[in-house]
Tab-separated table of C-alpha atoms in Angstrom:
chain	number	residue	atom	x	y	z
A	1	PRO	CA	25.959	-79.886	17.401
A	2	LEU	CA	24.491	-78.769	20.695
A	3	ASN	CA	21.993	-81.314	22.045
A	4	LYS	CA	19.235	-80.442	24.525
A	5	ASP	CA	17.737	-82.867	27.063
A	6	PHE	CA	14.749	-81.755	29.138
A	7	MET	CA	15.095	-83.226	32.618
A	8	SER	CA	12.189	-84.353	34.804
A	9	ASN	CA	13.037	-81.634	37.362
A	10	GLY	CA	12.537	-78.891	34.746
A	11	ASN	CA	16.229	-78.291	34.052
A	12	VAL	CA	17.704	-78.480	30.586
A	13	ARG	CA	20.934	-80.431	30.050
A	14	TYR	CA	22.987	-79.523	27.020
A	15	SER	CA	25.654	-81.783	25.576
A	16	SER	CA	27.946	-81.513	22.631
A	17	GLY	CA	30.093	-84.215	21.120
A	18	VAL	CA	32.638	-86.730	22.253
A	19	TYR	CA	36.231	-85.583	22.543
A	20	ASN	CA	39.341	-87.678	22.946
A	21	ASN	CA	41.418	-84.988	24.617
A	22	LEU	CA	40.862	-82.284	27.172
A	23	ALA	CA	42.166	-79.440	24.996
A	24	ALA	CA	39.549	-80.143	22.305
A	25	ALA	CA	36.785	-80.467	24.911
A	26	ASN	CA	37.795	-77.183	26.555
A	27	ALA	CA	37.896	-75.417	23.181
A	28	ALA	CA	34.366	-76.647	22.439
A	29	LYS	CA	33.253	-75.538	25.910
A	30	GLU	CA	34.545	-72.027	25.273
A	31	GLY	CA	32.718	-71.904	21.948
A	32	ILE	CA	29.502	-72.905	23.700
A	33	ARG	CA	30.064	-70.253	26.366
A	34	ASP	CA	30.579	-67.723	23.585
A	35	ILE	CA	27.061	-68.412	22.263
A	36	GLY	CA	25.581	-67.606	25.661
A	37	ILE	CA	25.591	-70.781	27.771
A	38	LYS	CA	27.819	-69.374	30.467
A	39	ASP	CA	27.705	-72.354	32.844
A	40	ALA	CA	29.014	-74.896	30.301
A	41	PHE	CA	31.593	-77.345	31.639
A	42	VAL	CA	33.462	-80.499	30.606
A	43	THR	CA	32.619	-83.927	31.993
A	44	ALA	CA	34.311	-87.282	31.534
A	45	TYR	CA	32.719	-90.710	31.163
A	46	TYR	CA	34.195	-94.203	31.211
A	47	ASN	CA	32.068	-97.254	30.435
A	48	GLY	CA	28.964	-95.102	30.818
A	49	ASN	CA	29.916	-93.811	34.258
A	50	ARG	CA	30.674	-90.175	34.984
A	51	LEU	CA	34.156	-89.479	36.355
A	52	SER	CA	35.931	-86.444	37.669
A	53	LEU	CA	38.457	-85.008	35.232
A	54	ASN	CA	41.236	-86.086	37.607
A	55	GLU	CA	39.958	-89.678	37.574
A	56	ALA	CA	39.869	-89.581	33.768
A	57	LYS	CA	43.427	-88.221	33.632
A	58	ASP	CA	44.557	-91.028	35.959
A	59	LEU	CA	42.930	-93.629	33.680
A	60	VAL	CA	44.713	-92.197	30.647
A	61	LEU	CA	48.048	-92.115	32.440
A	62	ASN	CA	47.631	-95.704	33.657
A	63	ASP	CA	46.773	-96.873	30.128
A	64	ILE	CA	49.957	-95.277	28.808
A	65	SER	CA	52.280	-96.766	31.456
């Protein structure tokens, strides 16, 4: 599902699902772009805090080692 949040500054934030790997998140992003939301992108969160994708990759790699 594609969720819509109306922000106080007038913008609309869309979100869709929780993914446990980047390939699945990117595939969903492309599907969303295909329906017309051309500026869709993937974000990562850890303990409720937004991270860069590189920070998220580092966390995953550190958990594995």
